[in-house]
Coordinates of C-alpha atoms in Angstrom, one line a residue:
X1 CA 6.4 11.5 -112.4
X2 CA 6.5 9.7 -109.0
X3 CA 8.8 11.6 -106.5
X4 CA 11.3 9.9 -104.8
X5 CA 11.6 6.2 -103.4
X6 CA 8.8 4.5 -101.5
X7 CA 9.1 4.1 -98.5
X8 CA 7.6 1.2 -96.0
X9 CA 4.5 1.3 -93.9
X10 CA 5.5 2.0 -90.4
X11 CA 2.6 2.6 -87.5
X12 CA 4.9 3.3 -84.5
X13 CA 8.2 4.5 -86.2
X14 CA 11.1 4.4 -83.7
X15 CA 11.9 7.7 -82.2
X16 CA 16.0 8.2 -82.3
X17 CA 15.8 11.3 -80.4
X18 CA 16.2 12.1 -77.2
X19 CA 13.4 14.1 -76.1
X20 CA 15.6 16.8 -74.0
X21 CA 17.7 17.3 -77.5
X22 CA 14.4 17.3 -79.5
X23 CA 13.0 20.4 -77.6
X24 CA 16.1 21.9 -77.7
X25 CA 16.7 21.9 -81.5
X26 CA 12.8 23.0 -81.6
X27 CA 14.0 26.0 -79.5
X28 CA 17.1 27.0 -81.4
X29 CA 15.1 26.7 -84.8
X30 CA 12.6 29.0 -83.1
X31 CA 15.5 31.6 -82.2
X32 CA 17.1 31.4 -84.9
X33 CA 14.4 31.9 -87.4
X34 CA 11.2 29.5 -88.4
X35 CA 10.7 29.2 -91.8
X36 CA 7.4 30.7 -91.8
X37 CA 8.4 34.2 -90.3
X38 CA 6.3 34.0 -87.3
X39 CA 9.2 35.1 -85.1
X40 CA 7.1 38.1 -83.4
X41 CA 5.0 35.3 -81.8
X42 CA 6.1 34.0 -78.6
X43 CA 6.4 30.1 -78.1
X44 CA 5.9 28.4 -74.6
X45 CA 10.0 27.7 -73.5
X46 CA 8.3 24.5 -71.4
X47 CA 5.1 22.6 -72.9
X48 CA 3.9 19.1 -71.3
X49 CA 2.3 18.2 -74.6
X50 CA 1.6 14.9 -72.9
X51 CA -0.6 16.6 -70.9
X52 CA -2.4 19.0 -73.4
X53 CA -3.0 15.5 -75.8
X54 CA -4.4 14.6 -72.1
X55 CA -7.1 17.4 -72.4
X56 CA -8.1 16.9 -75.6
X57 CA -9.0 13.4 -74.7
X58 CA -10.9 14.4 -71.9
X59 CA -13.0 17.3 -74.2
X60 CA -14.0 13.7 -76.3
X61 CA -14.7 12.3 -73.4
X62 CA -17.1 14.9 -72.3
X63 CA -18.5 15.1 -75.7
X64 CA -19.2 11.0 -75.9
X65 CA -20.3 10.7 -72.3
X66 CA -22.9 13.8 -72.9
X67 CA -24.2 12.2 -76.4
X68 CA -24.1 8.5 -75.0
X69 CA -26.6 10.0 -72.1
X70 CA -29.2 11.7 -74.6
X71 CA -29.1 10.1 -77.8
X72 CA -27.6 7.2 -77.9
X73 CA -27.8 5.7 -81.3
X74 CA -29.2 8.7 -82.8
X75 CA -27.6 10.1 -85.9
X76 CA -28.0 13.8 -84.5
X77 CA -27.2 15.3 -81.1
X78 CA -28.4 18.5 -79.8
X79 CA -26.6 19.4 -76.6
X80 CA -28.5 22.0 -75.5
X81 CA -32.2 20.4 -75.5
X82 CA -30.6 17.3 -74.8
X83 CA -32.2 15.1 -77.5
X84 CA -31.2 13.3 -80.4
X85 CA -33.0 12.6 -84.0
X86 CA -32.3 10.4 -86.5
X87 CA -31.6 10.8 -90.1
X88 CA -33.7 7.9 -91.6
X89 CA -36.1 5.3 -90.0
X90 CA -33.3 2.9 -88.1
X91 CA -30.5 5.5 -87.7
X92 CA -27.6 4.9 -90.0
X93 CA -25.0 5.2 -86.9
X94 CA -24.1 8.9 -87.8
X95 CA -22.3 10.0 -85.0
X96 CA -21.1 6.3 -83.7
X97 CA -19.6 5.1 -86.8
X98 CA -17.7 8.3 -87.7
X99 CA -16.1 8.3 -84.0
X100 CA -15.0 4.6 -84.1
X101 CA -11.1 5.3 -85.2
X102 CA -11.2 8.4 -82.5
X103 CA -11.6 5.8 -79.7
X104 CA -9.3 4.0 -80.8
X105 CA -6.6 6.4 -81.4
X106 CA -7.4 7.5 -77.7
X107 CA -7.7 4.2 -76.7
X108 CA -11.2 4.7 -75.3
X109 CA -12.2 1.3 -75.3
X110 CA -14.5 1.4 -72.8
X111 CA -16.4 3.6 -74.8
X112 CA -15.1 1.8 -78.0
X113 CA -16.9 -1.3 -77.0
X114 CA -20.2 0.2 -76.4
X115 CA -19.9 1.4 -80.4
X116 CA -19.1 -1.8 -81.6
X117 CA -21.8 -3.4 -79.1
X118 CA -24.3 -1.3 -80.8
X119 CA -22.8 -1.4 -84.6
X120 CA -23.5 -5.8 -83.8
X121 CA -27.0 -5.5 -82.5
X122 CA -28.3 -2.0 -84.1
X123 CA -26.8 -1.1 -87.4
X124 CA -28.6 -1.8 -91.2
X125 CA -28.5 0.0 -93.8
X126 CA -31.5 -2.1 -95.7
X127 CA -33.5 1.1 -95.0
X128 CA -36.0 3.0 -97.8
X129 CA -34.1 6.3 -97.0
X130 CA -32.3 8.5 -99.2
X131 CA -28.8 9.4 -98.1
X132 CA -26.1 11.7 -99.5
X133 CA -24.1 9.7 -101.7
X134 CA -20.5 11.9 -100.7
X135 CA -21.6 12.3 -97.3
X136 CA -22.4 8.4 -96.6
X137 CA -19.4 7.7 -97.8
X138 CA -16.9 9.5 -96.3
X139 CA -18.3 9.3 -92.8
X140 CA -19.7 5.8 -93.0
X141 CA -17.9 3.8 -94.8
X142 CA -14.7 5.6 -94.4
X143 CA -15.2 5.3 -90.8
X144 CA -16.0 1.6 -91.2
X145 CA -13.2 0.7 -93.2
X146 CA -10.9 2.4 -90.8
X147 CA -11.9 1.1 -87.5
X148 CA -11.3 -2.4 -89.5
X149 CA -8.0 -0.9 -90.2
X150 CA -6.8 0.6 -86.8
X151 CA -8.2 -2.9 -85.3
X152 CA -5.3 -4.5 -86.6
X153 CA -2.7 -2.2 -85.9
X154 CA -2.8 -0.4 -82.3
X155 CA -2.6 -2.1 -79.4
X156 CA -5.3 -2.9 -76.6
X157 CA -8.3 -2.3 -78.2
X158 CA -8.2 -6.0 -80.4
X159 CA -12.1 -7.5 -80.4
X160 CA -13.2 -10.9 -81.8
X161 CA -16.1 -9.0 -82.9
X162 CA -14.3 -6.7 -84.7
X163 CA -15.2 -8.8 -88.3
X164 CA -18.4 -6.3 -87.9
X165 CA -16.5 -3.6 -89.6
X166 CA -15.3 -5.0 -92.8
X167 CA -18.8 -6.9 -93.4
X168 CA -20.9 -3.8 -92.6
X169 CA -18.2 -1.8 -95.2
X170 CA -19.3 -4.3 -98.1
X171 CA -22.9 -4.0 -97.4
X172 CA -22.8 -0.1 -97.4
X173 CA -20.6 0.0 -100.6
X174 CA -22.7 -2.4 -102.2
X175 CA -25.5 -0.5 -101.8
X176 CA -24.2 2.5 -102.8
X177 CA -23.0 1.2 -105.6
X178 CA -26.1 2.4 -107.4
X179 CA -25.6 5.8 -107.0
X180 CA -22.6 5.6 -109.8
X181 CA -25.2 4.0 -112.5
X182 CA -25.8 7.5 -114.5
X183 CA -24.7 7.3 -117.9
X184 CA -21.4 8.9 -117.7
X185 CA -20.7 7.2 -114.3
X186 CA -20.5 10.2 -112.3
X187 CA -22.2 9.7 -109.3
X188 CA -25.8 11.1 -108.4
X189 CA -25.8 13.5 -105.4
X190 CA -27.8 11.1 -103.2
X191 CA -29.2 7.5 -103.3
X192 CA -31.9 5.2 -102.1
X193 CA -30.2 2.6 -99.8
X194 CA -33.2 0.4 -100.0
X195 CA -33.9 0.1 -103.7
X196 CA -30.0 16.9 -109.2
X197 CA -27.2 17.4 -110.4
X198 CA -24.1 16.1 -109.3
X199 CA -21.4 18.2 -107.2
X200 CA -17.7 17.5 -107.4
X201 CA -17.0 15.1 -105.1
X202 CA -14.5 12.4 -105.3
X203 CA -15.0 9.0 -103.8
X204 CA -11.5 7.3 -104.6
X205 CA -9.8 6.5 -101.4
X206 CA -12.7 4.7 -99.9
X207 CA -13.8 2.2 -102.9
X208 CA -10.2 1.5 -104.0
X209 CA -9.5 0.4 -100.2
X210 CA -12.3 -1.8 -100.3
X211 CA -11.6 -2.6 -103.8
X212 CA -7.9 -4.6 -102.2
X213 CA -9.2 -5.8 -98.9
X214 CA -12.0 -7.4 -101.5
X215 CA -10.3 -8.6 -104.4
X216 CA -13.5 -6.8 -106.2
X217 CA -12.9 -4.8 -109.3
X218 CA -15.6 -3.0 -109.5
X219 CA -15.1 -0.6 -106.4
X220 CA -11.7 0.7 -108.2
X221 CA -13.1 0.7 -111.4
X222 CA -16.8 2.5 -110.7
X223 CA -14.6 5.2 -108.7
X224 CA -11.5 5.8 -111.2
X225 CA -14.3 6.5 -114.3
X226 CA -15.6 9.5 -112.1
X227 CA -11.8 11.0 -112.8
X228 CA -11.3 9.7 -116.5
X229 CA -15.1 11.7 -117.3
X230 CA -14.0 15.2 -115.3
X231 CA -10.3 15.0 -117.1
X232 CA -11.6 14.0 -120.3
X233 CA -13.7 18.1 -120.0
X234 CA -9.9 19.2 -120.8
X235 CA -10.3 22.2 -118.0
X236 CA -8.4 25.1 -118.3
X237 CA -5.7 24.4 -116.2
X238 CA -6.6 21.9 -114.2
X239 CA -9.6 23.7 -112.3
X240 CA -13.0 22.4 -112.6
X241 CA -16.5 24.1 -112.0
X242 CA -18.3 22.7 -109.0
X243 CA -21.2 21.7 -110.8
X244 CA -21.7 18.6 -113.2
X245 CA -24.5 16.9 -114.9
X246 CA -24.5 13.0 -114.1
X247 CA -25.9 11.9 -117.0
X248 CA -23.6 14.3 -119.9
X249 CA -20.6 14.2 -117.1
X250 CA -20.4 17.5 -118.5
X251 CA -20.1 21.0 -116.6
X252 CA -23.2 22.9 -116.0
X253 CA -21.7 26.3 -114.7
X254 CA -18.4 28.1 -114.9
X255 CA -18.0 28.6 -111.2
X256 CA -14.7 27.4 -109.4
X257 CA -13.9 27.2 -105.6
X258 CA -12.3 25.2 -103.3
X259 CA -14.5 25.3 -100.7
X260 CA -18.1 24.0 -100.5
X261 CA -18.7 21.4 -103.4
X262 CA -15.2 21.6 -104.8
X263 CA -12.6 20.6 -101.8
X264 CA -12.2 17.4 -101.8
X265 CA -11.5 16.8 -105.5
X266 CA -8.9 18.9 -105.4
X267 CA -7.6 17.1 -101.9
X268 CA -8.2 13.4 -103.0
X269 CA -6.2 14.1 -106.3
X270 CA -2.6 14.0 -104.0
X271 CA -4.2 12.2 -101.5
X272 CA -5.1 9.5 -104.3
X273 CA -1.6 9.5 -105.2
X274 CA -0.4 8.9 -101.6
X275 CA -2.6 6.0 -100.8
X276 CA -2.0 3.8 -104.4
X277 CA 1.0 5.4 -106.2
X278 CA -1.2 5.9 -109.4
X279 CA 0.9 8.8 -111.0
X280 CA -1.5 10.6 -113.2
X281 CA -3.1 11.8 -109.6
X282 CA 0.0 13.3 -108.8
X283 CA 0.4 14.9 -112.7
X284 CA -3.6 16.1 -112.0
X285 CA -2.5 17.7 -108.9
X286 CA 0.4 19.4 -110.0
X287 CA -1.7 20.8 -112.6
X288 CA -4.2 21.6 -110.5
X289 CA -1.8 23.1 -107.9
X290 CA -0.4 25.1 -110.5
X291 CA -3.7 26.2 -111.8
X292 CA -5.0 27.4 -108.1
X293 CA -1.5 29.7 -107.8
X294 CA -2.0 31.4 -111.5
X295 CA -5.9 32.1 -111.3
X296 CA -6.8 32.0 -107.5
X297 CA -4.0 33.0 -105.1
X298 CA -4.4 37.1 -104.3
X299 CA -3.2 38.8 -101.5
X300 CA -5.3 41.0 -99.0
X301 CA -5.1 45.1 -99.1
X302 CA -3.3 46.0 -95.6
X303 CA -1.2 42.8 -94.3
X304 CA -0.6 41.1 -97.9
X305 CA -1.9 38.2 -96.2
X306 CA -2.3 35.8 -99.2
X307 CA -5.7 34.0 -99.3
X308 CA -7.8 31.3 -101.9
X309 CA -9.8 34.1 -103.9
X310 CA -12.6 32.5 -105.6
X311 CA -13.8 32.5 -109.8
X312 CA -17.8 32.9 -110.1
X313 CA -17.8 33.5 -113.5
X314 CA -14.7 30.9 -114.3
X315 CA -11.2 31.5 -115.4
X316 CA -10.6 35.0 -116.7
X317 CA -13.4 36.5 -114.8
X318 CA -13.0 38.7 -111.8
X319 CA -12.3 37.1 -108.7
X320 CA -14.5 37.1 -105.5
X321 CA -12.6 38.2 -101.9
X322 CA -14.3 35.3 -100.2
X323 CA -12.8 31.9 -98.5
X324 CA -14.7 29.4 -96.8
X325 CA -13.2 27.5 -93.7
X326 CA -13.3 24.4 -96.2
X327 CA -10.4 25.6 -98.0
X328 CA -7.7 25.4 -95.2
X329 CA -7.3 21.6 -96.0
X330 CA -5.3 23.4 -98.4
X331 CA -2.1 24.2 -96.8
X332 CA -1.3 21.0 -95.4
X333 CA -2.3 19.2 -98.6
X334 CA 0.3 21.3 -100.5
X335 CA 2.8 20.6 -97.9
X336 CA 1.8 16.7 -97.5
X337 CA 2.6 16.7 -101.5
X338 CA 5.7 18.4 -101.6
X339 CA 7.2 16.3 -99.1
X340 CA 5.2 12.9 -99.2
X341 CA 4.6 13.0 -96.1
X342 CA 8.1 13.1 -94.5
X343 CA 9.6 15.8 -92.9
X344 CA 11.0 18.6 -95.1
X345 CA 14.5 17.8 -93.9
X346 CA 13.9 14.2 -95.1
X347 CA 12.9 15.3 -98.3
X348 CA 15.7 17.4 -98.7
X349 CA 18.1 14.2 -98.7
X350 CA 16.6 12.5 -101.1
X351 CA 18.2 12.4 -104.4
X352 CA 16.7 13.9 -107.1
X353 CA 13.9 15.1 -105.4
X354 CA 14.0 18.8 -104.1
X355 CA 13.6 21.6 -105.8
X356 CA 12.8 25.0 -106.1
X357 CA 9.7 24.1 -106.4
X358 CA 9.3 22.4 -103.7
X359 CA 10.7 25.2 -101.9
X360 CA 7.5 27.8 -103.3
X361 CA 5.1 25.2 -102.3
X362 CA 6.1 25.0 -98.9
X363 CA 6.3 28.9 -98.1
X364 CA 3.0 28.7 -100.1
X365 CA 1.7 26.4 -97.6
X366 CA 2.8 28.6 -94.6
X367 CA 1.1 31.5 -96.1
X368 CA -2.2 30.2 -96.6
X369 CA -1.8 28.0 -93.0
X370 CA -1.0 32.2 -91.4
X371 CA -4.1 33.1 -93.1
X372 CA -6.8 30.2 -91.9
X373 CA -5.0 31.0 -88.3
X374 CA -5.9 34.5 -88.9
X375 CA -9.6 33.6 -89.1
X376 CA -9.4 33.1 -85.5
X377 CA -7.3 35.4 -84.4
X378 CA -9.0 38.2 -85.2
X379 CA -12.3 37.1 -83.9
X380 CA -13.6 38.0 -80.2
X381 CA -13.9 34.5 -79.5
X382 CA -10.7 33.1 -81.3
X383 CA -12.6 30.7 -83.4
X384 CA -12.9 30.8 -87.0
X385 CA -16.4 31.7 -89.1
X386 CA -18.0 29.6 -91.4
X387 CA -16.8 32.3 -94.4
X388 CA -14.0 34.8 -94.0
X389 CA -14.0 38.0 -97.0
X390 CA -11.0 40.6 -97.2
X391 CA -10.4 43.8 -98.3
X392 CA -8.4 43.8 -101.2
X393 CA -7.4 46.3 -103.8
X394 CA -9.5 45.9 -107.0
X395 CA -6.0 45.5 -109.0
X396 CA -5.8 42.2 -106.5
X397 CA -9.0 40.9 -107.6
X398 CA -8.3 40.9 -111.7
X399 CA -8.0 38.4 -113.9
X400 CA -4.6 36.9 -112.9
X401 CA -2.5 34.6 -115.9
X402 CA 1.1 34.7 -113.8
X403 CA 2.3 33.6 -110.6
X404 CA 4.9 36.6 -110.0
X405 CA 6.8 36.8 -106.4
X406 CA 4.2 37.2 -104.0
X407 CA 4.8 40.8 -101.8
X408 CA 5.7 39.9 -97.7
X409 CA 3.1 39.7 -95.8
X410 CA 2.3 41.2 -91.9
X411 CA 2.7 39.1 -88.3
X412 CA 0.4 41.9 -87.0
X413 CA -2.5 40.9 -85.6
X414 CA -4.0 44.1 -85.6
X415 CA -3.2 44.8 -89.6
X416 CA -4.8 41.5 -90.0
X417 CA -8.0 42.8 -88.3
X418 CA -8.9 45.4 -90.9
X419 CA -8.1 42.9 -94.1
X420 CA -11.1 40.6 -92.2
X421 CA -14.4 40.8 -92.8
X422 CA -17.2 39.0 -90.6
X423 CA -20.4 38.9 -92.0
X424 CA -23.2 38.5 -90.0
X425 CA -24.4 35.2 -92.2
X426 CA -21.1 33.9 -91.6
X427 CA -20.5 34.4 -88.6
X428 CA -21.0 30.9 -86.8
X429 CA -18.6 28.0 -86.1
X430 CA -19.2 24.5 -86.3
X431 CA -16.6 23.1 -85.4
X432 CA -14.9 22.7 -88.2
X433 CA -11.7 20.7 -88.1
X434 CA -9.9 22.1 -91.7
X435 CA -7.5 24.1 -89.6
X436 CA -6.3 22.0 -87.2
X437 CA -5.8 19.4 -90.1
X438 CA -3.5 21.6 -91.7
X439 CA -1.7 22.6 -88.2
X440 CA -1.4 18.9 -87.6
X441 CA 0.0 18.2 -91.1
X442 CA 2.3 21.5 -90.8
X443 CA 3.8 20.5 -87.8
X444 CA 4.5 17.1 -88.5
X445 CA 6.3 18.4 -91.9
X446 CA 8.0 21.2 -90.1
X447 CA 8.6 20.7 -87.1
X448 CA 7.7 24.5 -86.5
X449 CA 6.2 24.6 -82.8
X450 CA 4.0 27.6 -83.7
X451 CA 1.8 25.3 -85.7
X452 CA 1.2 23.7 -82.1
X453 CA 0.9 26.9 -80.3
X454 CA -1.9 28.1 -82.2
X455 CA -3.8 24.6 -82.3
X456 CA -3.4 24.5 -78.5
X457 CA -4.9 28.8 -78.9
X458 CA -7.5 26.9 -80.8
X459 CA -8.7 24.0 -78.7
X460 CA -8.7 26.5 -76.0
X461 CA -11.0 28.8 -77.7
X462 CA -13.4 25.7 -78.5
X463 CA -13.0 24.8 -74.7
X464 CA -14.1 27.9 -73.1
X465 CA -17.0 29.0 -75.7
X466 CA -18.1 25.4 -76.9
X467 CA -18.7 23.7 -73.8
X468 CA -22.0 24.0 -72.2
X469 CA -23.1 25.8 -68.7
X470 CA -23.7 22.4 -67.2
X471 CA -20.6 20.7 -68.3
X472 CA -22.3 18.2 -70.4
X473 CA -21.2 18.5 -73.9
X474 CA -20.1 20.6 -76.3
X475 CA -21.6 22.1 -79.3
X476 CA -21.8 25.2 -82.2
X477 CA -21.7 28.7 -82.2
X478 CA -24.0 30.7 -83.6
X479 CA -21.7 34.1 -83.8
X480 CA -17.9 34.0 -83.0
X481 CA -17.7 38.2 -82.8
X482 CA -20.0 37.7 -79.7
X483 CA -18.8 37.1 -76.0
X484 CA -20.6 35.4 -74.6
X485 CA -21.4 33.7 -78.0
X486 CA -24.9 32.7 -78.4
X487 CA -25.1 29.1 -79.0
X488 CA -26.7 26.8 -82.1
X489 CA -28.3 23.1 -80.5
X490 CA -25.8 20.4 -82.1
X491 CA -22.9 18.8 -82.1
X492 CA -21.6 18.1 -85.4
X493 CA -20.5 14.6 -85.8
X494 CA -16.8 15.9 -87.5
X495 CA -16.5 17.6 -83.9
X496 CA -15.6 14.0 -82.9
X497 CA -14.4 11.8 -85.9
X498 CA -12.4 14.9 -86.9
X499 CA -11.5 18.3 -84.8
X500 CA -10.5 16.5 -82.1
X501 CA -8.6 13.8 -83.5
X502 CA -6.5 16.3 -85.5
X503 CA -5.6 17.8 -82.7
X504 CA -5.2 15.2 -80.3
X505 CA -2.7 13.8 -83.4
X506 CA -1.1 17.4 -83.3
X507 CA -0.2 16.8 -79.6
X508 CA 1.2 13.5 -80.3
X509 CA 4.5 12.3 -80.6
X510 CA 5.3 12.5 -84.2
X511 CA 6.3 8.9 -84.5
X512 CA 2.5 7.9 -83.4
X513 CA 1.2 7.5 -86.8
X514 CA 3.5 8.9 -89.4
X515 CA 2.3 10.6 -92.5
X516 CA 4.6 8.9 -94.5
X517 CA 2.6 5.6 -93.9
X518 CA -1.0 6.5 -94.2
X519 CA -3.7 8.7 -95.6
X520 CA -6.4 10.6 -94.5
X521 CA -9.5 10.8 -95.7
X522 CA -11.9 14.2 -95.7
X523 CA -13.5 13.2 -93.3
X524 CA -10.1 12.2 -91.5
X525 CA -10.7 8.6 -91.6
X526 CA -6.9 6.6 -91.9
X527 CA -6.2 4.0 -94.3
X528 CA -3.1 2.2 -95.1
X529 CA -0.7 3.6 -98.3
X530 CA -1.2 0.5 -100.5
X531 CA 1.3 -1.9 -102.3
X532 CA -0.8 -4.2 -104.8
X533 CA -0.4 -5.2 -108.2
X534 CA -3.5 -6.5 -108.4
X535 CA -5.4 -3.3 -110.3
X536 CA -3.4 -1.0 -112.3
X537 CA -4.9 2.5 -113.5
X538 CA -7.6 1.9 -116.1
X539 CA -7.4 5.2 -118.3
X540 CA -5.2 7.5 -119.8
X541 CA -5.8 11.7 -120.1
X542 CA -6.3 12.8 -123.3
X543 CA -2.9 14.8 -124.6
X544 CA -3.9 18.2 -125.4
X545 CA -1.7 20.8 -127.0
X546 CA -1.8 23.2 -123.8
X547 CA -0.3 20.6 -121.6

């Protein structure tokens, strides 16, 4: 059922406290014990946050100004050769379209206006290219529809041009419309703009937000069938295999992860519930939720460290010691649905709303945000690998049907070191943002400063091993167990449309866009919650005796 009151869109809520009492309180909760049990870690006693939002602006800047100079209006920048390429015969405005709400949270409008300059004279997508149907839409249309979104809310960066986002948004969707005509509506994996199985990807937030700027239907309807198909599998629990044929809608393999191919089904499900209201998202989640605890959740062999095992051979198989980066848009999803989006201590007042648990979701979600930090504190360079493995006792890694009291788990960085396994395939970083999005989503639940203290760890790590010799640019690493690291030639485009803006939100004051008001998207594109009556849900799960 739908959890507590709703609560009214607010951009810039008012901030009631003084800041000198703010940090205080901060302090004392520090001293006095943090939630989290991360008291052996030693929190800065003065922080100008101001400032460090300040150099986080600046490391965009740098990026932007480096990729503006080589490639502009190329989909793909490599920093290092100082070209760019493109990903189909025009460019589809890769890298500028997926910045566009960064600049505009940082007020970059200099820079801002260059991007829409070139979105006016440069961009169409009536192109004979095929493009990845999840991928297209998250970054391009997600970062269309919320440019046209943040155009009407913050202040100084209002265009009369800005019309360009909205009508670009439509003529992407439209065309990727297509994509969903299989017969069981699941979408194919990629589609031909101009004119394979299918992984688990989700496609909700975007269409339905198009679907009520639009008054059109079909963009709600096409992307709500993709959920009735999957539900109506009746998966064990609430965890589906990553694979699925678009043509059955049924599953062609038993494996189940939440990183690559799986994440964002499993993140859009709350997420989907935040943005409309729709309640069987939030009864899919907590399923789901519940699901991932009994089957997935193990604990490492020396530090107890708990960690997102994952199931190659399905539900009651063995589980496999290995996480992906992906998977720490986990913690702060569990947090962001436990509280919707307000701060723990505001949840607590509300009536009829917390619970215990509530309460094991939350110290859930600061296990699993200790662990993704522990990817990068135990490397030489302090950033995470693409794929983290652990030791674990074989007991750890059976077939698991109960989710018992999990044991207490280390602070020492040093235990943590032998639970961690690098390999060398793994081993690069590029420049992934899943962390930070939990930190950012932590802290602003919380309130905990560490979550800030090891973003700010973090950023510095990016800033002394990403940037290049010359100054100009950033980009990935090839092996983060190697000082110097040797470097890879690009700059992914999440490095700007995501990493960054994460953490330049982290550094924020917590009343500059409040959770409670808007949603993220995976690819950290922000829409509006949304209050309609227009379009109600269109299907019902199928009761099964289980549930």
């Amino acid at each position: 059922m739908a959890r507590g009151k709703s609560r009214s869109f607010r951009l810039f809520a008012p901030n009631t406290l003084v800041a000198g009492l703010f940090f205080l309180a901060m302090i004392l909760l520090w001293r006095n014990g943090s939630q989290n049990g991360l008291d052996t870690y030693p929190i800065a006693s003065v922080v100008d946050w101001d400032a460090r939002r300040q150099e986080v602006k600046e490391v965009f800047a740098t990026s932007w100004d480096a990729y503006s100079k080589y490639a502009w209006g190329q989909d793909q920048f490599h920093p290092i050769s100082k070209t760019g390429s493109q990903m189909s015969p025009q460019g589809l405005g890769w890298i500028i379209v997926d910045s566009l709400d960064t600049m505009m949270i940082m007020n970059l409008t200099s820079q801002l206006s260059d991007a829409r300059e070139w979105l006016l004279q440069n961009l169409t997508y009536d192109q004979d290219q095929e493009v990845n149907t999840f991928e297209t839409t998250i970054r391009m249309l997600g970062g269309l529809l919320s440019a046209h979104y943040l155009a009407t809310q913050l202040p100084d960066i209002f265009s009369r041009q800005d019309y360009i986002y909205l009508n670009k948004s439509i003529d992407l969707a439209e065309r990727l419309l297509g994509a969903y005509e299989s017969r069981s509506g699941i979408p194919y994996a990629s589609i031909n703009l101009g004119s394979e199985l299918a992984f688990l990807r989700i496609l909700m937030l975007e269409m339905k937000y198009l679907a009520y700027l639009t008054g059109k239907e079909i963009y709600w309807r096409k992307s709500e069938e993709v959920m009735r198909v999957l539900d109506d599998n009746g998966m064990q629990d609430g965890l589906l295999p990553i694979f699925v044929h678009p043509d059955t809608g049924k599953f062609t393999s038993s494996e189940i992860r939440l990183g690559s191919r799986g994440d964002s089904y499993y993140e859009y499900l709350i997420k989907q519930y935040m943005q409309t209201g729709e309640t069987i998202y939030l009864e899919m989640w907590s399923q789901a939720l519940a699901g991932i605890q009994r089957h997935m959740i193990t604990s490492t062999k020396d530090s107890k460290l708990q960690f997102v095992a994952e199931l190659p051979r399905g539900i009651g198989s063995v589980l496999s010691p290995k996480m992906d980066h992906l998977v720490c848009f986990l913690p702060g999803s569990i947090a962001l649905g436990a509280t919707g989006g307000l701060t723990t201590a505001e949840a607590r007042r509300l009536p009829n709303y917390w619970s215990a648990e509530e309460d094991q979701q939350m110290q859930l979600a600061r296990e699993l945000m200790k662990t993704c930090w522990g990817m990068y504190a135990v490397t030489e360079t302090g950033l995470a690998p693409e794929i983290a493995w652990f030791e674990a006792d074989d007991a750890a890694l059976q077939p698991m049907t109960s989710t018992g009291p999990s044991p207490s788990s280390s602070n020492s960085e040093t235990a943590w070191k032998k639970d961690y396994i690098v390999k060398p395939l793994d081993a690069h970083n590029l420049q992934r943002p899943e962390t930070v999005e939990s930190l950012f989503m932590m802290y602003r639940i919380t309130n905990d400063p560490i979550y800030r203290e090891w973003g700010w760890k973090i950023f510095k790590a990016f800033q002394k091993y990403g940037i290049l010799e010359d100054g100009q640019g950033y980009t990935s690493l090839d092996n983060v167990n190697a000082v110097p690291p040797l470097r890879r030639d690009n700059m992914e485009s999440f490095w700007l449309a995501e990493t960054l803006k994460y953490l330049y939100l982290l550094f924020s004051p917590t009343d500059f866009l409040p959770l409670d008001g808007i949603v993220f998207n995976t690819e950290a594109h922000i829409f509006p919650r949304i209050k309609q009556d227009r379009f109600q849900t269109g299907w019902k799960r199928i009761k099964r005796s289980r549930e």
